[in-house]
Amino acid sequence: MANGYRTQSLCCLGARLSDSSSRPPGTLPFAGNGVWFLQPRHKLLDWFSQCERKTGFSTFEISVPSLPPGIVINDPKNVEHVLKNNDTFIKGDFFRLRSWDLFGNGIINADGGLWKVQRKAGLRFFSNANIKAFIDDVLPPLVQHTKTYLDQAEMSGRQVDLQATLLELTTRLMGNVAYDMDMPASLPFSKAFDFASGAIGDRFQNPFWKVKELVWGTPLRKAVREVKRFGDAIVLTAVGKRVPAENRSTGDGARRNRPLRSNLIDSLLDHIDDRSVVADAAMNYLSAGERSKSISNDSL
């Protein structure tokens, strides 16, 4: 949570409610809720949180002059219904146009069969056995390393950037469990992904994002190229490490020493033939981890 922001909320653009009274407090004539979309992202999230506290689990409509109409869903049951019925609640061109550069054919953009196969791969990865191995084997040493670093800083009286420390922890966790590699936040990829995902998010708030990026878009384009390069490298490395299917049940090969029965990249390769789609899917799942991290950091 970020300042009370509930992570089960879902905002769907391009939809309307039949009840015109289902609007958040403070909605203005003509301007609607546009003032909040001009604010920094953490203030926008705070506003969504305030709306939820006032409306409870009610679904309400938002309006911004530069964006399609949208609805905000707070009830977890309704959120689950939307997420499970992807054939009915598609992403649409508005969303895909803004997020395509970074997320490509990954699950964030995908609909229909492509969405289903990536979801199936993700569900297989998040099995009970893998979650148990993550809690028992993967998480403790990384948390202990972070704790030791913070203890040493306290003893020496050294100031610590807590957000940077948590970023290091969560990035390394994602690298270990998803890609079978140590992935410190200091990697050029980690910095590029963090920058690119933030810039892509800004596209949904700024109606003039195309004009802005014509002038100041070079850093974003460089960051996206770095992310794509790293995604392709992850897939290539994973393919080189893979054990033939007939040997997996016996524990032969490199998998023998892995705490997880299968990592995310292996699960994606088992379900998707196109390696470029696998790379996109891998970056999309990483984004889910990054968004959770940024929400946690915003609450500090």
mmCIF file of C-alpha atoms in Angstrom:
data_model
loop_
_atom_site.group_PDB
_atom_site.id
_atom_site.type_symbol
_atom_site.label_atom_id
_atom_site.label_comp_id
_atom_site.label_asym_id
_atom_site.label_seq_id
_atom_site.Cartn_x
_atom_site.Cartn_y
_atom_site.Cartn_z
ATOM 1 C CA MET A 1 0.000 0.000 0.000
ATOM 2 C CA ALA A 2 1.048 3.578 -0.601
ATOM 3 C CA ASN A 3 -0.444 5.924 1.962
ATOM 4 C CA GLY A 4 -3.470 3.662 2.179
ATOM 5 C CA TYR A 5 -3.612 2.961 -1.561
ATOM 6 C CA ARG A 6 -5.286 -0.414 -2.001
ATOM 7 C CA THR A 7 -3.612 -2.598 -4.560
ATOM 8 C CA GLN A 8 -6.827 -4.387 -5.570
ATOM 9 C CA SER A 9 -8.170 -1.229 -7.221
ATOM 10 C CA LEU A 10 -8.408 -1.267 -11.010
ATOM 11 C CA CYS A 11 -8.833 1.661 -13.394
ATOM 12 C CA CYS A 12 -10.407 0.854 -16.779
ATOM 13 C CA LEU A 13 -10.201 3.573 -19.421
ATOM 14 C CA GLY A 14 -12.690 3.756 -22.268
ATOM 15 C CA ALA A 15 -15.712 2.716 -20.200
ATOM 16 C CA ARG A 16 -18.725 4.485 -18.739
ATOM 17 C CA LEU A 17 -21.212 3.862 -15.940
ATOM 18 C CA SER A 18 -24.901 4.288 -16.596
ATOM 19 C CA ASP A 19 -25.349 6.033 -13.237
ATOM 20 C CA SER A 20 -24.071 9.580 -13.710
ATOM 21 C CA SER A 21 -24.074 10.110 -9.922
ATOM 22 C CA SER A 22 -21.232 7.585 -9.495
ATOM 23 C CA ARG A 23 -18.503 10.206 -9.550
ATOM 24 C CA PRO A 24 -15.716 10.750 -7.015
ATOM 25 C CA PRO A 25 -15.931 13.695 -4.621
ATOM 26 C CA GLY A 26 -14.637 16.955 -6.026
ATOM 27 C CA THR A 27 -15.456 16.251 -9.671
ATOM 28 C CA LEU A 28 -15.604 19.584 -11.534
ATOM 29 C CA PRO A 29 -17.810 20.628 -14.457
ATOM 30 C CA PHE A 30 -15.959 20.322 -17.794
ATOM 31 C CA ALA A 31 -12.572 19.707 -16.098
ATOM 32 C CA GLY A 32 -13.847 16.574 -14.371
ATOM 33 C CA ASN A 33 -10.958 15.036 -12.420
ATOM 34 C CA GLY A 34 -8.285 16.388 -14.756
ATOM 35 C CA VAL A 35 -6.559 18.496 -12.100
ATOM 36 C CA TRP A 36 -5.372 15.362 -10.308
ATOM 37 C CA PHE A 37 -3.903 13.865 -13.472
ATOM 38 C CA LEU A 38 -1.598 16.865 -13.771
ATOM 39 C CA GLN A 39 -0.098 16.079 -10.346
ATOM 40 C CA PRO A 40 2.935 13.846 -9.665
ATOM 41 C CA ARG A 41 2.067 10.152 -9.623
ATOM 42 C CA HIS A 42 2.270 9.748 -5.846
ATOM 43 C CA LYS A 43 -0.299 12.547 -5.405
ATOM 44 C CA LEU A 44 -2.545 10.931 -8.015
ATOM 45 C CA LEU A 45 -2.368 7.637 -6.092
ATOM 46 C CA ASP A 46 -3.131 9.477 -2.866
ATOM 47 C CA TRP A 47 -6.232 10.926 -4.523
ATOM 48 C CA PHE A 48 -7.401 7.472 -5.641
ATOM 49 C CA SER A 49 -6.860 6.290 -2.073
ATOM 50 C CA GLN A 50 -8.937 9.161 -0.675
ATOM 51 C CA CYS A 51 -11.725 8.382 -3.136
ATOM 52 C CA GLU A 52 -11.763 4.763 -2.065
ATOM 53 C CA ARG A 53 -11.972 5.672 1.610
ATOM 54 C CA LYS A 54 -14.969 7.876 0.850
ATOM 55 C CA THR A 55 -16.746 5.508 -1.545
ATOM 56 C CA GLY A 56 -15.850 2.148 -0.006
ATOM 57 C CA PHE A 57 -16.072 -0.706 -2.498
ATOM 58 C CA SER A 58 -18.271 1.299 -4.860
ATOM 59 C CA THR A 59 -17.339 1.520 -8.535
ATOM 60 C CA PHE A 60 -17.125 5.089 -9.775
ATOM 61 C CA GLU A 61 -16.481 6.928 -13.027
ATOM 62 C CA ILE A 62 -13.656 9.381 -13.647
ATOM 63 C CA SER A 63 -13.377 11.936 -16.418
ATOM 64 C CA VAL A 64 -10.347 13.798 -17.739
ATOM 65 C CA PRO A 65 -10.693 16.127 -20.753
ATOM 66 C CA SER A 66 -7.643 14.637 -22.512
ATOM 67 C CA LEU A 67 -8.443 10.972 -21.809
ATOM 68 C CA PRO A 68 -11.281 8.555 -22.615
ATOM 69 C CA PRO A 69 -13.858 8.115 -19.846
ATOM 70 C CA GLY A 70 -12.952 5.464 -17.314
ATOM 71 C CA ILE A 71 -14.183 3.598 -14.283
ATOM 72 C CA VAL A 72 -12.355 2.735 -11.066
ATOM 73 C CA ILE A 73 -13.197 -0.666 -9.564
ATOM 74 C CA ASN A 74 -12.456 -1.161 -5.846
ATOM 75 C CA ASP A 75 -14.349 -4.335 -4.966
ATOM 76 C CA PRO A 76 -11.890 -7.282 -5.104
ATOM 77 C CA LYS A 77 -14.602 -9.576 -6.497
ATOM 78 C CA ASN A 78 -15.254 -7.209 -9.395
ATOM 79 C CA VAL A 79 -11.534 -6.772 -10.013
ATOM 80 C CA GLU A 80 -11.136 -10.556 -10.167
ATOM 81 C CA HIS A 81 -14.054 -10.797 -12.600
ATOM 82 C CA VAL A 82 -12.460 -8.255 -14.952
ATOM 83 C CA LEU A 83 -9.029 -9.866 -14.819
ATOM 84 C CA LYS A 84 -10.383 -13.361 -15.449
ATOM 85 C CA ASN A 85 -12.586 -12.357 -18.397
ATOM 86 C CA ASN A 86 -9.941 -10.941 -20.685
ATOM 87 C CA ASP A 87 -11.970 -11.741 -23.806
ATOM 88 C CA THR A 88 -14.620 -9.257 -22.660
ATOM 89 C CA PHE A 89 -12.450 -6.581 -21.038
ATOM 90 C CA ILE A 90 -9.740 -6.057 -23.661
ATOM 91 C CA LYS A 91 -6.867 -3.583 -23.354
ATOM 92 C CA GLY A 92 -7.783 -1.483 -26.389
ATOM 93 C CA ASP A 93 -5.735 0.758 -28.667
ATOM 94 C CA PHE A 94 -5.518 3.651 -26.197
ATOM 95 C CA PHE A 95 -3.621 1.538 -23.705
ATOM 96 C CA ARG A 96 -1.582 -0.478 -26.200
ATOM 97 C CA LEU A 97 -0.365 2.589 -28.109
ATOM 98 C CA ARG A 98 1.167 4.098 -24.988
ATOM 99 C CA SER A 99 2.709 0.963 -23.530
ATOM 100 C CA TRP A 100 3.819 -0.880 -26.679
ATOM 101 C CA ASP A 101 7.386 0.453 -26.841
ATOM 102 C CA LEU A 102 8.341 -1.112 -23.521
ATOM 103 C CA PHE A 103 5.912 -4.010 -23.043
ATOM 104 C CA GLY A 104 5.358 -5.226 -26.607
ATOM 105 C CA ASN A 105 3.416 -8.495 -26.766
ATOM 106 C CA GLY A 106 3.676 -9.143 -23.031
ATOM 107 C CA ILE A 107 0.707 -9.877 -20.792
ATOM 108 C CA ILE A 108 0.194 -6.198 -19.962
ATOM 109 C CA ASN A 109 -0.717 -5.548 -23.615
ATOM 110 C CA ALA A 110 -1.936 -8.963 -24.716
ATOM 111 C CA ASP A 111 -5.520 -10.112 -25.259
ATOM 112 C CA GLY A 112 -7.108 -13.423 -26.165
ATOM 113 C CA GLY A 113 -4.903 -16.469 -26.678
ATOM 114 C CA LEU A 114 -1.635 -14.621 -26.175
ATOM 115 C CA TRP A 115 -2.851 -13.357 -22.799
ATOM 116 C CA LYS A 116 -4.067 -16.816 -21.754
ATOM 117 C CA VAL A 117 -0.814 -18.598 -22.533
ATOM 118 C CA GLN A 118 1.237 -16.037 -20.584
ATOM 119 C CA ARG A 119 -1.154 -16.223 -17.655
ATOM 120 C CA LYS A 120 -0.902 -20.026 -17.707
ATOM 121 C CA ALA A 121 2.895 -19.815 -17.646
ATOM 122 C CA GLY A 122 2.775 -17.366 -14.755
ATOM 123 C CA LEU A 123 0.371 -19.530 -12.742
ATOM 124 C CA ARG A 124 2.630 -22.527 -13.204
ATOM 125 C CA PHE A 125 5.591 -20.534 -11.942
ATOM 126 C CA PHE A 126 3.677 -19.343 -8.849
ATOM 127 C CA SER A 127 2.977 -22.898 -7.719
ATOM 128 C CA ASN A 128 2.804 -23.820 -4.031
ATOM 129 C CA ALA A 129 6.141 -25.648 -4.296
ATOM 130 C CA ASN A 130 7.876 -22.634 -5.822
ATOM 131 C CA ILE A 131 6.396 -20.228 -3.277
ATOM 132 C CA LYS A 132 7.561 -22.467 -0.435
ATOM 133 C CA ALA A 133 11.064 -22.690 -1.920
ATOM 134 C CA PHE A 134 11.097 -18.923 -2.372
ATOM 135 C CA ILE A 135 10.195 -18.324 1.292
ATOM 136 C CA ASP A 136 12.495 -21.024 2.682
ATOM 137 C CA ASP A 137 15.545 -20.811 0.407
ATOM 138 C CA VAL A 138 15.668 -17.725 -1.823
ATOM 139 C CA LEU A 139 14.361 -14.942 0.403
ATOM 140 C CA PRO A 140 16.279 -15.478 3.707
ATOM 141 C CA PRO A 141 19.872 -14.916 2.461
ATOM 142 C CA LEU A 142 18.920 -11.786 0.514
ATOM 143 C CA VAL A 143 16.986 -10.355 3.449
ATOM 144 C CA GLN A 144 19.877 -11.206 5.778
ATOM 145 C CA HIS A 145 22.292 -9.417 3.444
ATOM 146 C CA THR A 146 20.073 -6.321 3.533
ATOM 147 C CA LYS A 147 19.739 -6.528 7.323
ATOM 148 C CA THR A 148 23.522 -6.800 7.740
ATOM 149 C CA TYR A 149 24.020 -3.743 5.541
ATOM 150 C CA LEU A 150 21.510 -1.719 7.573
ATOM 151 C CA ASP A 151 22.992 -2.918 10.902
ATOM 152 C CA GLN A 152 26.460 -1.854 9.794
ATOM 153 C CA ALA A 153 25.149 1.535 8.725
ATOM 154 C CA GLU A 154 23.508 2.001 12.127
ATOM 155 C CA MET A 155 26.658 1.049 14.014
ATOM 156 C CA SER A 156 28.803 3.468 11.999
ATOM 157 C CA GLY A 157 26.214 6.258 12.043
ATOM 158 C CA ARG A 158 26.163 6.287 8.248
ATOM 159 C CA GLN A 159 23.100 7.632 6.449
ATOM 160 C CA VAL A 160 21.290 5.162 4.210
ATOM 161 C CA ASP A 161 19.061 5.733 1.199
ATOM 162 C CA LEU A 162 16.262 3.362 2.235
ATOM 163 C CA GLN A 163 14.518 3.488 -1.137
ATOM 164 C CA ALA A 164 17.740 2.516 -2.914
ATOM 165 C CA THR A 165 18.277 -0.294 -0.398
ATOM 166 C CA LEU A 166 14.781 -1.704 -0.920
ATOM 167 C CA LEU A 167 15.176 -1.336 -4.684
ATOM 168 C CA GLU A 168 18.358 -3.420 -4.482
ATOM 169 C CA LEU A 169 16.554 -6.106 -2.464
ATOM 170 C CA THR A 170 13.476 -6.374 -4.673
ATOM 171 C CA THR A 171 15.457 -6.271 -7.919
ATOM 172 C CA ARG A 172 17.755 -9.062 -6.771
ATOM 173 C CA LEU A 173 14.747 -11.079 -5.603
ATOM 174 C CA MET A 174 13.105 -10.782 -9.020
ATOM 175 C CA GLY A 175 16.342 -11.718 -10.751
ATOM 176 C CA ASN A 176 16.778 -14.842 -8.632
ATOM 177 C CA VAL A 177 13.246 -16.185 -8.734
ATOM 178 C CA ALA A 178 12.243 -15.152 -12.249
ATOM 179 C CA TYR A 179 15.422 -15.347 -14.305
ATOM 180 C CA ASP A 180 17.827 -17.541 -12.285
ATOM 181 C CA MET A 181 20.405 -14.752 -12.105
ATOM 182 C CA ASP A 182 21.670 -12.149 -9.679
ATOM 183 C CA MET A 183 20.356 -8.812 -10.888
ATOM 184 C CA PRO A 184 21.549 -5.915 -8.704
ATOM 185 C CA ALA A 185 19.871 -2.555 -9.092
ATOM 186 C CA SER A 186 23.198 -1.055 -10.185
ATOM 187 C CA LEU A 187 23.010 -2.864 -13.531
ATOM 188 C CA PRO A 188 22.455 -0.519 -16.511
ATOM 189 C CA PHE A 189 19.359 -2.571 -17.304
ATOM 190 C CA SER A 190 17.817 -1.999 -13.874
ATOM 191 C CA LYS A 191 18.255 1.749 -14.144
ATOM 192 C CA ALA A 192 16.993 1.755 -17.744
ATOM 193 C CA PHE A 193 13.899 -0.256 -16.848
ATOM 194 C CA ASP A 194 13.068 1.947 -13.885
ATOM 195 C CA PHE A 195 13.376 5.069 -16.045
ATOM 196 C CA ALA A 196 11.454 3.626 -19.012
ATOM 197 C CA SER A 197 8.557 2.291 -16.944
ATOM 198 C CA GLY A 198 8.162 5.688 -15.276
ATOM 199 C CA ALA A 199 8.237 7.487 -18.620
ATOM 200 C CA ILE A 200 5.656 5.099 -20.086
ATOM 201 C CA GLY A 201 3.425 5.733 -17.075
ATOM 202 C CA ASP A 202 3.661 9.473 -17.706
ATOM 203 C CA ARG A 203 2.137 8.945 -21.149
ATOM 204 C CA PHE A 204 -1.171 8.124 -19.485
ATOM 205 C CA GLN A 205 -1.184 11.435 -17.644
ATOM 206 C CA ASN A 206 0.174 13.748 -20.323
ATOM 207 C CA PRO A 207 -2.078 14.219 -23.393
ATOM 208 C CA PHE A 208 0.844 15.830 -25.232
ATOM 209 C CA TRP A 209 3.288 12.976 -24.677
ATOM 210 C CA LYS A 210 4.009 12.550 -28.396
ATOM 211 C CA VAL A 211 5.069 16.184 -28.731
ATOM 212 C CA LYS A 212 7.125 15.971 -25.551
ATOM 213 C CA GLU A 213 8.969 12.874 -26.748
ATOM 214 C CA LEU A 214 9.733 14.407 -30.135
ATOM 215 C CA VAL A 215 11.839 16.945 -28.252
ATOM 216 C CA TRP A 216 12.918 15.119 -25.088
ATOM 217 C CA GLY A 217 12.364 11.469 -25.991
ATOM 218 C CA THR A 218 15.975 10.404 -26.575
ATOM 219 C CA PRO A 219 16.594 9.121 -22.997
ATOM 220 C CA LEU A 220 13.432 7.008 -23.168
ATOM 221 C CA ARG A 221 14.386 5.506 -26.515
ATOM 222 C CA LYS A 222 17.854 4.643 -25.204
ATOM 223 C CA ALA A 223 16.346 3.084 -22.076
ATOM 224 C CA VAL A 224 13.914 0.971 -24.098
ATOM 225 C CA ARG A 225 16.752 -0.295 -26.320
ATOM 226 C CA GLU A 226 18.713 -1.321 -23.224
ATOM 227 C CA VAL A 227 15.679 -3.130 -21.778
ATOM 228 C CA LYS A 228 15.030 -4.971 -25.039
ATOM 229 C CA ARG A 229 18.693 -5.944 -25.343
ATOM 230 C CA PHE A 230 18.724 -7.313 -21.807
ATOM 231 C CA GLY A 231 15.445 -9.178 -22.334
ATOM 232 C CA ASP A 232 16.846 -10.911 -25.408
ATOM 233 C CA ALA A 233 19.999 -11.811 -23.447
ATOM 234 C CA ILE A 234 17.932 -13.315 -20.612
ATOM 235 C CA VAL A 235 16.091 -15.564 -23.045
ATOM 236 C CA LEU A 236 19.285 -16.597 -24.849
ATOM 237 C CA THR A 237 20.966 -17.484 -21.540
ATOM 238 C CA ALA A 238 17.911 -19.408 -20.330
ATOM 239 C CA VAL A 239 17.760 -21.414 -23.549
ATOM 240 C CA GLY A 240 21.414 -22.371 -23.096
ATOM 241 C CA LYS A 241 20.756 -23.591 -19.535
ATOM 242 C CA ARG A 242 17.614 -25.572 -20.289
ATOM 243 C CA VAL A 243 17.444 -29.284 -19.531
ATOM 244 C CA PRO A 244 15.629 -31.519 -22.032
ATOM 245 C CA ALA A 245 12.076 -32.262 -20.936
ATOM 246 C CA GLU A 246 12.762 -35.977 -20.529
ATOM 247 C CA ASN A 247 15.478 -35.258 -17.924
ATOM 248 C CA ARG A 248 13.610 -32.740 -15.786
ATOM 249 C CA SER A 249 11.858 -35.237 -13.519
ATOM 250 C CA THR A 250 15.157 -36.862 -12.531
ATOM 251 C CA GLY A 251 16.791 -33.611 -11.450
ATOM 252 C CA ASP A 252 19.688 -34.004 -13.933
ATOM 253 C CA GLY A 253 21.669 -31.039 -15.212
ATOM 254 C CA ALA A 254 21.859 -27.499 -13.932
ATOM 255 C CA ARG A 255 18.437 -27.605 -12.282
ATOM 256 C CA ARG A 256 19.731 -29.873 -9.518
ATOM 257 C CA ASN A 257 21.171 -27.010 -7.522
ATOM 258 C CA ARG A 258 18.302 -24.578 -8.053
ATOM 259 C CA PRO A 259 15.987 -23.978 -5.072
ATOM 260 C CA LEU A 260 12.990 -23.419 -7.380
ATOM 261 C CA ARG A 261 11.637 -26.284 -9.449
ATOM 262 C CA SER A 262 11.279 -23.933 -12.399
ATOM 263 C CA ASN A 263 11.865 -20.230 -12.794
ATOM 264 C CA LEU A 264 9.600 -17.852 -14.670
ATOM 265 C CA ILE A 265 11.685 -17.714 -17.829
ATOM 266 C CA ASP A 266 11.656 -21.539 -18.084
ATOM 267 C CA SER A 267 7.912 -21.593 -17.620
ATOM 268 C CA LEU A 268 7.473 -19.012 -20.385
ATOM 269 C CA LEU A 269 9.751 -20.965 -22.737
ATOM 270 C CA ASP A 270 7.698 -24.101 -22.074
ATOM 271 C CA HIS A 271 4.516 -22.359 -23.223
ATOM 272 C CA ILE A 272 5.637 -19.886 -25.906
ATOM 273 C CA ASP A 273 7.610 -20.716 -29.058
ATOM 274 C CA ASP A 274 8.404 -17.151 -30.168
ATOM 275 C CA ARG A 275 11.456 -16.008 -28.203
ATOM 276 C CA SER A 276 10.721 -12.323 -28.805
ATOM 277 C CA VAL A 277 7.346 -12.804 -27.114
ATOM 278 C CA VAL A 278 9.083 -14.635 -24.248
ATOM 279 C CA ALA A 279 11.403 -11.641 -23.799
ATOM 280 C CA ASP A 280 8.420 -9.257 -23.781
ATOM 281 C CA ALA A 281 6.566 -11.470 -21.303
ATOM 282 C CA ALA A 282 9.587 -11.612 -18.998
ATOM 283 C CA MET A 283 9.819 -7.814 -18.914
ATOM 284 C CA ASN A 284 6.089 -7.556 -18.214
ATOM 285 C CA TYR A 285 6.302 -9.789 -15.156
ATOM 286 C CA LEU A 286 9.306 -7.787 -13.997
ATOM 287 C CA SER A 287 7.169 -4.659 -14.309
ATOM 288 C CA ALA A 288 4.644 -6.168 -11.900
ATOM 289 C CA GLY A 289 7.435 -6.544 -9.354
ATOM 290 C CA GLU A 290 8.694 -3.048 -10.056
ATOM 291 C CA ARG A 291 5.244 -1.498 -9.622
ATOM 292 C CA SER A 292 4.811 -3.277 -6.288
ATOM 293 C CA LYS A 293 8.199 -1.969 -5.242
ATOM 294 C CA SER A 294 7.432 1.603 -6.285
ATOM 295 C CA ILE A 295 4.101 1.560 -4.456
ATOM 296 C CA SER A 296 5.879 0.344 -1.306
ATOM 297 C CA ASN A 297 8.566 2.997 -1.685
ATOM 298 C CA ASP A 298 5.965 5.761 -2.182
ATOM 299 C CA SER A 299 4.565 4.929 1.243
ATOM 300 C CA LEU A 300 7.879 5.733 3.000
#
